[in-house]
Amino acid sequence: HDDIPKCGTYRAATDKEWPHNCSDKEQSDITDEQFHLPALTLLEPMALLQKQIAQIRQNPPSAHKSTARSFDHDELAVLRHVFNHIDSTNSGFVPATAIAYMLAKCQVDVD
C-alpha cells in the first residue's frame, strides 16, 4: 500500500551478521540488549490534518461504494457451524488465517 507511511524496514540478521560462535552468556547478552528508538514527529502536523479533513469533506463516506454485506439466516447458520468447528476450545476466537477458509467453506465470495 503506497499510501501507508513507512519509516524503515526490519529484516532478520544474516548468518554473517549473527555471531554463532558465542558462549551462551554472550548470546544472552546480545539478545537482551536494550536500545532506544528515537522519538518520531511530523514536520507539519496541522497542515497534514487540515489536508486530510479537506479530503474527507470533498469525499464523504456516503459517496463511497459500500462493501458491507448482510448474511441471511441460512448463511449465518453455516458460518456459526464452521466457526464452532474451528474454535475447538470454545474460546469465541479463531485465528485470522482461518477466516478465508471459513468463508470459502460457506461459499462466500471475497474479493
mmCIF file of N, CA and C in Angstrom:
data_model
loop_
_atom_site.group_PDB
_atom_site.id
_atom_site.type_symbol
_atom_site.label_atom_id
_atom_site.label_comp_id
_atom_site.label_asym_id
_atom_site.label_seq_id
_atom_site.Cartn_x
_atom_site.Cartn_y
_atom_site.Cartn_z
ATOM 1 N N HIS A 1 0.848 -1.176 0.000
ATOM 2 C CA HIS A 1 0.000 0.000 0.000
ATOM 3 C C HIS A 1 0.891 1.235 0.000
ATOM 4 N N ASP A 2 0.817 1.966 -1.074
ATOM 5 C CA ASP A 2 1.696 3.124 -1.206
ATOM 6 C C ASP A 2 1.265 4.298 -0.334
ATOM 7 N N ASP A 3 0.006 4.311 0.129
ATOM 8 C CA ASP A 3 -0.457 5.448 0.910
ATOM 9 C C ASP A 3 -0.234 5.280 2.413
ATOM 10 N N ILE A 4 0.402 4.198 2.822
ATOM 11 C CA ILE A 4 0.675 3.962 4.233
ATOM 12 C C ILE A 4 2.066 4.483 4.561
ATOM 13 N N PRO A 5 2.182 5.326 5.594
ATOM 14 C CA PRO A 5 3.506 5.851 5.954
ATOM 15 C C PRO A 5 4.457 4.728 6.344
ATOM 16 N N LYS A 6 5.679 4.860 5.929
ATOM 17 C CA LYS A 6 6.710 3.882 6.253
ATOM 18 C C LYS A 6 7.936 4.614 6.796
ATOM 19 N N CYS A 7 8.577 4.021 7.766
ATOM 20 C CA CYS A 7 9.741 4.694 8.335
ATOM 21 C C CYS A 7 10.956 3.788 8.392
ATOM 22 N N GLY A 8 10.908 2.657 7.748
ATOM 23 C CA GLY A 8 12.064 1.773 7.775
ATOM 24 C C GLY A 8 11.660 0.353 7.495
ATOM 25 N N THR A 9 12.610 -0.514 7.535
ATOM 26 C CA THR A 9 12.340 -1.925 7.304
ATOM 27 C C THR A 9 13.004 -2.747 8.379
ATOM 28 N N TYR A 10 12.513 -3.942 8.564
ATOM 29 C CA TYR A 10 13.079 -4.879 9.529
ATOM 30 C C TYR A 10 13.429 -6.145 8.775
ATOM 31 N N ARG A 11 14.538 -6.688 9.072
ATOM 32 C CA ARG A 11 14.923 -7.965 8.483
ATOM 33 C C ARG A 11 15.717 -8.736 9.520
ATOM 34 N N ALA A 12 15.714 -10.034 9.371
ATOM 35 C CA ALA A 12 16.484 -10.875 10.283
ATOM 36 C C ALA A 12 17.962 -10.746 9.952
ATOM 37 N N ALA A 13 18.787 -10.891 10.942
ATOM 38 C CA ALA A 13 20.233 -10.826 10.735
ATOM 39 C C ALA A 13 20.675 -12.008 9.881
ATOM 40 N N THR A 14 21.626 -11.750 9.019
ATOM 41 C CA THR A 14 22.188 -12.829 8.211
ATOM 42 C C THR A 14 23.127 -13.652 9.075
ATOM 43 N N ASP A 15 23.508 -14.833 8.586
ATOM 44 C CA ASP A 15 24.450 -15.679 9.329
ATOM 45 C C ASP A 15 25.766 -14.950 9.569
ATOM 46 N N LYS A 16 26.166 -14.149 8.601
ATOM 47 C CA LYS A 16 27.425 -13.409 8.735
ATOM 48 C C LYS A 16 27.322 -12.336 9.833
ATOM 49 N N GLU A 17 26.117 -11.736 9.988
ATOM 50 C CA GLU A 17 25.923 -10.679 10.983
ATOM 51 C C GLU A 17 25.679 -11.238 12.388
ATOM 52 N N TRP A 18 25.167 -12.443 12.473
ATOM 53 C CA TRP A 18 24.812 -13.020 13.767
ATOM 54 C C TRP A 18 25.931 -13.935 14.234
ATOM 55 N N PRO A 19 26.529 -13.661 15.390
ATOM 56 C CA PRO A 19 27.666 -14.469 15.867
ATOM 57 C C PRO A 19 27.202 -15.807 16.432
ATOM 58 N N HIS A 20 27.471 -16.892 15.726
ATOM 59 C CA HIS A 20 27.067 -18.227 16.179
ATOM 60 C C HIS A 20 28.103 -18.866 17.099
ATOM 61 N N ASN A 21 29.285 -18.313 17.128
ATOM 62 C CA ASN A 21 30.337 -18.933 17.931
ATOM 63 C C ASN A 21 30.466 -18.296 19.311
ATOM 64 N N CYS A 22 29.420 -17.629 19.783
ATOM 65 C CA CYS A 22 29.456 -17.008 21.115
ATOM 66 C C CYS A 22 29.093 -18.035 22.179
ATOM 67 N N SER A 23 29.535 -17.762 23.401
ATOM 68 C CA SER A 23 29.118 -18.587 24.531
ATOM 69 C C SER A 23 27.653 -18.290 24.830
ATOM 70 N N ASP A 24 27.019 -19.134 25.640
ATOM 71 C CA ASP A 24 25.612 -18.912 25.995
ATOM 72 C C ASP A 24 25.424 -17.569 26.683
ATOM 73 N N LYS A 25 26.360 -17.183 27.550
ATOM 74 C CA LYS A 25 26.286 -15.902 28.256
ATOM 75 C C LYS A 25 26.363 -14.740 27.261
ATOM 76 N N GLU A 26 27.313 -14.822 26.326
ATOM 77 C CA GLU A 26 27.448 -13.764 25.321
ATOM 78 C C GLU A 26 26.201 -13.698 24.440
ATOM 79 N N GLN A 27 25.663 -14.849 24.069
ATOM 80 C CA GLN A 27 24.459 -14.892 23.241
ATOM 81 C C GLN A 27 23.298 -14.251 23.983
ATOM 82 N N SER A 28 23.160 -14.536 25.278
ATOM 83 C CA SER A 28 22.109 -13.958 26.099
ATOM 84 C C SER A 28 22.257 -12.440 26.175
ATOM 85 N N ASP A 29 23.498 -11.978 26.339
ATOM 86 C CA ASP A 29 23.746 -10.538 26.399
ATOM 87 C C ASP A 29 23.357 -9.857 25.088
ATOM 88 N N ILE A 30 23.607 -10.517 23.974
ATOM 89 C CA ILE A 30 23.274 -9.940 22.666
ATOM 90 C C ILE A 30 21.770 -9.835 22.500
ATOM 91 N N THR A 31 21.034 -10.906 22.834
ATOM 92 C CA THR A 31 19.589 -10.905 22.610
ATOM 93 C C THR A 31 18.842 -10.054 23.624
ATOM 94 N N ASP A 32 19.425 -9.812 24.786
ATOM 95 C CA ASP A 32 18.766 -8.996 25.804
ATOM 96 C C ASP A 32 19.191 -7.532 25.752
ATOM 97 N N GLU A 33 19.981 -7.164 24.778
ATOM 98 C CA GLU A 33 20.484 -5.794 24.687
ATOM 99 C C GLU A 33 19.331 -4.805 24.544
ATOM 100 N N GLN A 34 19.379 -3.753 25.330
ATOM 101 C CA GLN A 34 18.358 -2.723 25.281
ATOM 102 C C GLN A 34 18.825 -1.585 24.375
ATOM 103 N N PHE A 35 17.911 -1.020 23.641
ATOM 104 C CA PHE A 35 18.244 0.126 22.815
ATOM 105 C C PHE A 35 17.042 1.050 22.782
ATOM 106 N N HIS A 36 17.291 2.291 22.467
ATOM 107 C CA HIS A 36 16.231 3.291 22.465
ATOM 108 C C HIS A 36 15.933 3.720 21.040
ATOM 109 N N LEU A 37 14.656 3.792 20.730
ATOM 110 C CA LEU A 37 14.235 4.297 19.430
ATOM 111 C C LEU A 37 14.077 5.809 19.537
ATOM 112 N N PRO A 38 14.437 6.536 18.501
ATOM 113 C CA PRO A 38 14.254 7.989 18.557
ATOM 114 C C PRO A 38 12.771 8.337 18.491
ATOM 115 N N ALA A 39 12.417 9.462 19.075
ATOM 116 C CA ALA A 39 11.037 9.935 19.015
ATOM 117 C C ALA A 39 10.732 10.366 17.585
ATOM 118 N N LEU A 40 9.556 9.984 17.108
ATOM 119 C CA LEU A 40 9.138 10.365 15.762
ATOM 120 C C LEU A 40 8.109 11.478 15.856
ATOM 121 N N THR A 41 8.260 12.470 15.025
ATOM 122 C CA THR A 41 7.300 13.568 14.986
ATOM 123 C C THR A 41 7.036 13.948 13.541
ATOM 124 N N LEU A 42 5.896 14.549 13.303
ATOM 125 C CA LEU A 42 5.569 15.064 11.981
ATOM 126 C C LEU A 42 6.143 16.469 11.859
ATOM 127 N N LEU A 43 6.608 16.801 10.655
ATOM 128 C CA LEU A 43 7.163 18.135 10.460
ATOM 129 C C LEU A 43 6.079 19.206 10.513
ATOM 130 N N GLU A 44 4.940 18.924 9.887
ATOM 131 C CA GLU A 44 3.843 19.896 9.851
ATOM 132 C C GLU A 44 2.528 19.191 10.171
ATOM 133 N N PRO A 45 2.299 18.859 11.436
ATOM 134 C CA PRO A 45 1.116 18.067 11.777
ATOM 135 C C PRO A 45 -0.204 18.771 11.460
ATOM 136 N N MET A 46 -0.290 20.069 11.697
ATOM 137 C CA MET A 46 -1.542 20.780 11.431
ATOM 138 C C MET A 46 -1.844 20.830 9.938
ATOM 139 N N ALA A 47 -0.833 21.005 9.111
ATOM 140 C CA ALA A 47 -1.034 21.029 7.659
ATOM 141 C C ALA A 47 -1.544 19.670 7.185
ATOM 142 N N LEU A 48 -0.971 18.604 7.715
ATOM 143 C CA LEU A 48 -1.405 17.259 7.344
ATOM 144 C C LEU A 48 -2.848 17.028 7.772
ATOM 145 N N LEU A 49 -3.168 17.436 8.985
ATOM 146 C CA LEU A 49 -4.519 17.263 9.500
ATOM 147 C C LEU A 49 -5.524 18.039 8.661
ATOM 148 N N GLN A 50 -5.212 19.286 8.343
ATOM 149 C CA GLN A 50 -6.114 20.109 7.532
ATOM 150 C C GLN A 50 -6.309 19.518 6.136
ATOM 151 N N LYS A 51 -5.249 18.981 5.551
ATOM 152 C CA LYS A 51 -5.338 18.362 4.226
ATOM 153 C C LYS A 51 -6.276 17.153 4.274
ATOM 154 N N GLN A 52 -6.127 16.311 5.306
ATOM 155 C CA GLN A 52 -6.970 15.129 5.418
ATOM 156 C C GLN A 52 -8.431 15.503 5.677
ATOM 157 N N ILE A 53 -8.675 16.503 6.484
ATOM 158 C CA ILE A 53 -10.048 16.965 6.742
ATOM 159 C C ILE A 53 -10.669 17.468 5.440
ATOM 160 N N ALA A 54 -9.922 18.224 4.650
ATOM 161 C CA ALA A 54 -10.428 18.720 3.364
ATOM 162 C C ALA A 54 -10.782 17.564 2.436
ATOM 163 N N GLN A 55 -9.938 16.528 2.404
ATOM 164 C CA GLN A 55 -10.212 15.360 1.564
ATOM 165 C C GLN A 55 -11.480 14.641 1.998
ATOM 166 N N ILE A 56 -11.667 14.498 3.294
ATOM 167 C CA ILE A 56 -12.867 13.832 3.806
ATOM 168 C C ILE A 56 -14.106 14.641 3.462
ATOM 169 N N ARG A 57 -14.018 15.952 3.579
ATOM 170 C CA ARG A 57 -15.175 16.799 3.254
ATOM 171 C C ARG A 57 -15.506 16.752 1.767
ATOM 172 N N GLN A 58 -14.488 16.609 0.924
ATOM 173 C CA GLN A 58 -14.729 16.526 -0.518
ATOM 174 C C GLN A 58 -15.297 15.165 -0.909
ATOM 175 N N ASN A 59 -14.930 14.130 -0.197
ATOM 176 C CA ASN A 59 -15.385 12.767 -0.494
ATOM 177 C C ASN A 59 -15.975 12.132 0.756
ATOM 178 N N PRO A 60 -17.184 12.543 1.152
ATOM 179 C CA PRO A 60 -17.765 11.976 2.369
ATOM 180 C C PRO A 60 -17.975 10.470 2.217
ATOM 181 N N PRO A 61 -18.010 9.755 3.345
ATOM 182 C CA PRO A 61 -18.151 8.295 3.287
ATOM 183 C C PRO A 61 -19.360 7.833 2.490
ATOM 184 N N SER A 62 -20.452 8.608 2.482
ATOM 185 C CA SER A 62 -21.644 8.199 1.747
ATOM 186 C C SER A 62 -21.401 8.182 0.239
ATOM 187 N N ALA A 63 -20.341 8.865 -0.225
ATOM 188 C CA ALA A 63 -20.036 8.889 -1.654
ATOM 189 C C ALA A 63 -19.302 7.631 -2.092
ATOM 190 N N HIS A 64 -18.780 6.856 -1.141
ATOM 191 C CA HIS A 64 -18.041 5.642 -1.464
ATOM 192 C C HIS A 64 -18.992 4.462 -1.583
ATOM 193 N N LYS A 65 -18.642 3.517 -2.426
ATOM 194 C CA LYS A 65 -19.424 2.300 -2.575
ATOM 195 C C LYS A 65 -19.303 1.489 -1.291
ATOM 196 N N SER A 66 -20.404 1.040 -0.775
ATOM 197 C CA SER A 66 -20.394 0.239 0.443
ATOM 198 C C SER A 66 -19.901 -1.171 0.138
ATOM 199 N N THR A 67 -19.031 -1.668 0.994
ATOM 200 C CA THR A 67 -18.543 -3.037 0.836
ATOM 201 C C THR A 67 -19.184 -3.951 1.873
ATOM 202 N N ALA A 68 -20.131 -3.406 2.635
ATOM 203 C CA ALA A 68 -20.797 -4.208 3.660
ATOM 204 C C ALA A 68 -21.684 -5.254 2.996
ATOM 205 N N ARG A 69 -21.827 -6.384 3.661
ATOM 206 C CA ARG A 69 -22.655 -7.463 3.147
ATOM 207 C C ARG A 69 -23.437 -8.045 4.300
ATOM 208 N N SER A 70 -24.699 -8.326 4.062
ATOM 209 C CA SER A 70 -25.533 -8.964 5.078
ATOM 210 C C SER A 70 -25.649 -10.446 4.765
ATOM 211 N N PHE A 71 -25.745 -11.244 5.794
ATOM 212 C CA PHE A 71 -25.915 -12.684 5.637
ATOM 213 C C PHE A 71 -27.347 -13.051 5.993
ATOM 214 N N ASP A 72 -27.926 -13.962 5.212
ATOM 215 C CA ASP A 72 -29.277 -14.413 5.549
ATOM 216 C C ASP A 72 -29.187 -15.471 6.659
ATOM 217 N N HIS A 73 -30.353 -15.923 7.116
ATOM 218 C CA HIS A 73 -30.423 -16.850 8.254
ATOM 219 C C HIS A 73 -29.641 -18.131 7.981
ATOM 220 N N ASP A 74 -29.794 -18.708 6.802
ATOM 221 C CA ASP A 74 -29.098 -19.966 6.472
ATOM 222 C C ASP A 74 -27.587 -19.773 6.399
ATOM 223 N N GLU A 75 -27.149 -18.660 5.808
ATOM 224 C CA GLU A 75 -25.710 -18.386 5.725
ATOM 225 C C GLU A 75 -25.111 -18.237 7.121
ATOM 226 N N LEU A 76 -25.827 -17.534 8.009
ATOM 227 C CA LEU A 76 -25.341 -17.376 9.385
ATOM 228 C C LEU A 76 -25.250 -18.717 10.102
ATOM 229 N N ALA A 77 -26.205 -19.596 9.863
ATOM 230 C CA ALA A 77 -26.174 -20.908 10.500
ATOM 231 C C ALA A 77 -24.939 -21.693 10.046
ATOM 232 N N VAL A 78 -24.624 -21.637 8.748
ATOM 233 C CA VAL A 78 -23.446 -22.335 8.235
ATOM 234 C C VAL A 78 -22.176 -21.711 8.799
ATOM 235 N N LEU A 79 -22.108 -20.369 8.829
ATOM 236 C CA LEU A 79 -20.937 -19.689 9.392
ATOM 237 C C LEU A 79 -20.730 -20.080 10.858
ATOM 238 N N ARG A 80 -21.799 -20.114 11.609
ATOM 239 C CA ARG A 80 -21.689 -20.493 13.036
ATOM 240 C C ARG A 80 -21.179 -21.926 13.182
ATOM 241 N N HIS A 81 -21.701 -22.820 12.337
ATOM 242 C CA HIS A 81 -21.263 -24.215 12.399
ATOM 243 C C HIS A 81 -19.771 -24.329 12.094
ATOM 244 N N VAL A 82 -19.321 -23.687 11.022
ATOM 245 C CA VAL A 82 -17.905 -23.742 10.645
ATOM 246 C C VAL A 82 -17.046 -23.074 11.715
ATOM 247 N N PHE A 83 -17.504 -21.935 12.243
ATOM 248 C CA PHE A 83 -16.765 -21.234 13.299
ATOM 249 C C PHE A 83 -16.593 -22.150 14.510
ATOM 250 N N ASN A 84 -17.678 -22.772 14.941
ATOM 251 C CA ASN A 84 -17.608 -23.646 16.125
ATOM 252 C C ASN A 84 -16.712 -24.851 15.882
ATOM 253 N N HIS A 85 -16.674 -25.327 14.649
ATOM 254 C CA HIS A 85 -15.786 -26.446 14.316
ATOM 255 C C HIS A 85 -14.315 -26.028 14.446
ATOM 256 N N ILE A 86 -13.999 -24.817 13.975
ATOM 257 C CA ILE A 86 -12.615 -24.323 14.040
ATOM 258 C C ILE A 86 -12.243 -23.927 15.461
ATOM 259 N N ASP A 87 -13.207 -23.347 16.201
ATOM 260 C CA ASP A 87 -12.972 -22.923 17.587
ATOM 261 C C ASP A 87 -13.163 -24.114 18.522
ATOM 262 N N SER A 88 -12.261 -25.077 18.448
ATOM 263 C CA SER A 88 -12.397 -26.317 19.216
ATOM 264 C C SER A 88 -12.294 -26.113 20.725
ATOM 265 N N THR A 89 -11.714 -24.984 21.154
ATOM 266 C CA THR A 89 -11.575 -24.721 22.589
ATOM 267 C C THR A 89 -12.735 -23.889 23.140
ATOM 268 N N ASN A 90 -13.677 -23.530 22.286
ATOM 269 C CA ASN A 90 -14.832 -22.703 22.680
ATOM 270 C C ASN A 90 -14.406 -21.372 23.292
ATOM 271 N N SER A 91 -13.333 -20.795 22.757
ATOM 272 C CA SER A 91 -12.841 -19.522 23.277
ATOM 273 C C SER A 91 -13.610 -18.337 22.692
ATOM 274 N N GLY A 92 -14.324 -18.568 21.599
ATOM 275 C CA GLY A 92 -15.019 -17.471 20.930
ATOM 276 C C GLY A 92 -14.131 -16.768 19.928
ATOM 277 N N PHE A 93 -12.930 -17.315 19.703
ATOM 278 C CA PHE A 93 -11.975 -16.722 18.778
ATOM 279 C C PHE A 93 -11.481 -17.785 17.806
ATOM 280 N N VAL A 94 -11.175 -17.324 16.585
ATOM 281 C CA VAL A 94 -10.497 -18.185 15.614
ATOM 282 C C VAL A 94 -9.327 -17.390 15.057
ATOM 283 N N PRO A 95 -8.291 -18.068 14.592
ATOM 284 C CA PRO A 95 -7.155 -17.334 14.018
ATOM 285 C C PRO A 95 -7.594 -16.547 12.776
ATOM 286 N N ALA A 96 -7.004 -15.402 12.581
ATOM 287 C CA ALA A 96 -7.327 -14.587 11.411
ATOM 288 C C ALA A 96 -7.077 -15.367 10.130
ATOM 289 N N THR A 97 -6.112 -16.262 10.172
ATOM 290 C CA THR A 97 -5.790 -17.054 8.988
ATOM 291 C C THR A 97 -6.907 -18.032 8.636
ATOM 292 N N ALA A 98 -7.826 -18.293 9.549
ATOM 293 C CA ALA A 98 -8.921 -19.231 9.292
ATOM 294 C C ALA A 98 -10.124 -18.560 8.641
ATOM 295 N N ILE A 99 -10.167 -17.245 8.623
ATOM 296 C CA ILE A 99 -11.340 -16.535 8.093
ATOM 297 C C ILE A 99 -11.575 -16.864 6.622
ATOM 298 N N ALA A 100 -10.538 -16.806 5.803
ATOM 299 C CA ALA A 100 -10.702 -17.108 4.374
ATOM 300 C C ALA A 100 -11.202 -18.534 4.193
ATOM 301 N N TYR A 101 -10.680 -19.480 4.970
ATOM 302 C CA TYR A 101 -11.121 -20.873 4.908
ATOM 303 C C TYR A 101 -12.607 -20.970 5.268
ATOM 304 N N MET A 102 -13.000 -20.279 6.346
ATOM 305 C CA MET A 102 -14.399 -20.313 6.783
ATOM 306 C C MET A 102 -15.317 -19.794 5.682
ATOM 307 N N LEU A 103 -14.963 -18.652 5.101
ATOM 308 C CA LEU A 103 -15.806 -18.061 4.068
ATOM 309 C C LEU A 103 -15.866 -18.945 2.828
ATOM 310 N N ALA A 104 -14.750 -19.582 2.495
ATOM 311 C CA ALA A 104 -14.742 -20.489 1.352
ATOM 312 C C ALA A 104 -15.649 -21.690 1.611
ATOM 313 N N LYS A 105 -15.582 -22.246 2.823
ATOM 314 C CA LYS A 105 -16.445 -23.368 3.185
ATOM 315 C C LYS A 105 -17.926 -22.991 3.104
ATOM 316 N N CYS A 106 -18.216 -21.715 3.367
ATOM 317 C CA CYS A 106 -19.583 -21.221 3.322
ATOM 318 C C CYS A 106 -19.954 -20.711 1.931
ATOM 319 N N GLN A 107 -19.028 -20.860 1.005
ATOM 320 C CA GLN A 107 -19.211 -20.411 -0.381
ATOM 321 C C GLN A 107 -19.535 -18.928 -0.470
ATOM 322 N N VAL A 108 -18.818 -18.135 0.341
ATOM 323 C CA VAL A 108 -18.956 -16.682 0.325
ATOM 324 C C VAL A 108 -17.798 -16.129 -0.486
ATOM 325 N N ASP A 109 -18.105 -15.396 -1.552
ATOM 326 C CA ASP A 109 -17.062 -14.807 -2.381
ATOM 327 C C ASP A 109 -16.444 -13.615 -1.672
ATOM 328 N N VAL A 110 -15.124 -13.580 -1.633
ATOM 329 C CA VAL A 110 -14.407 -12.469 -1.022
ATOM 330 C C VAL A 110 -13.417 -11.950 -2.049
ATOM 331 N N ASP A 111 -13.463 -10.665 -2.288
ATOM 332 C CA ASP A 111 -12.516 -10.054 -3.247
ATOM 333 C C ASP A 111 -11.190 -9.805 -2.606
#
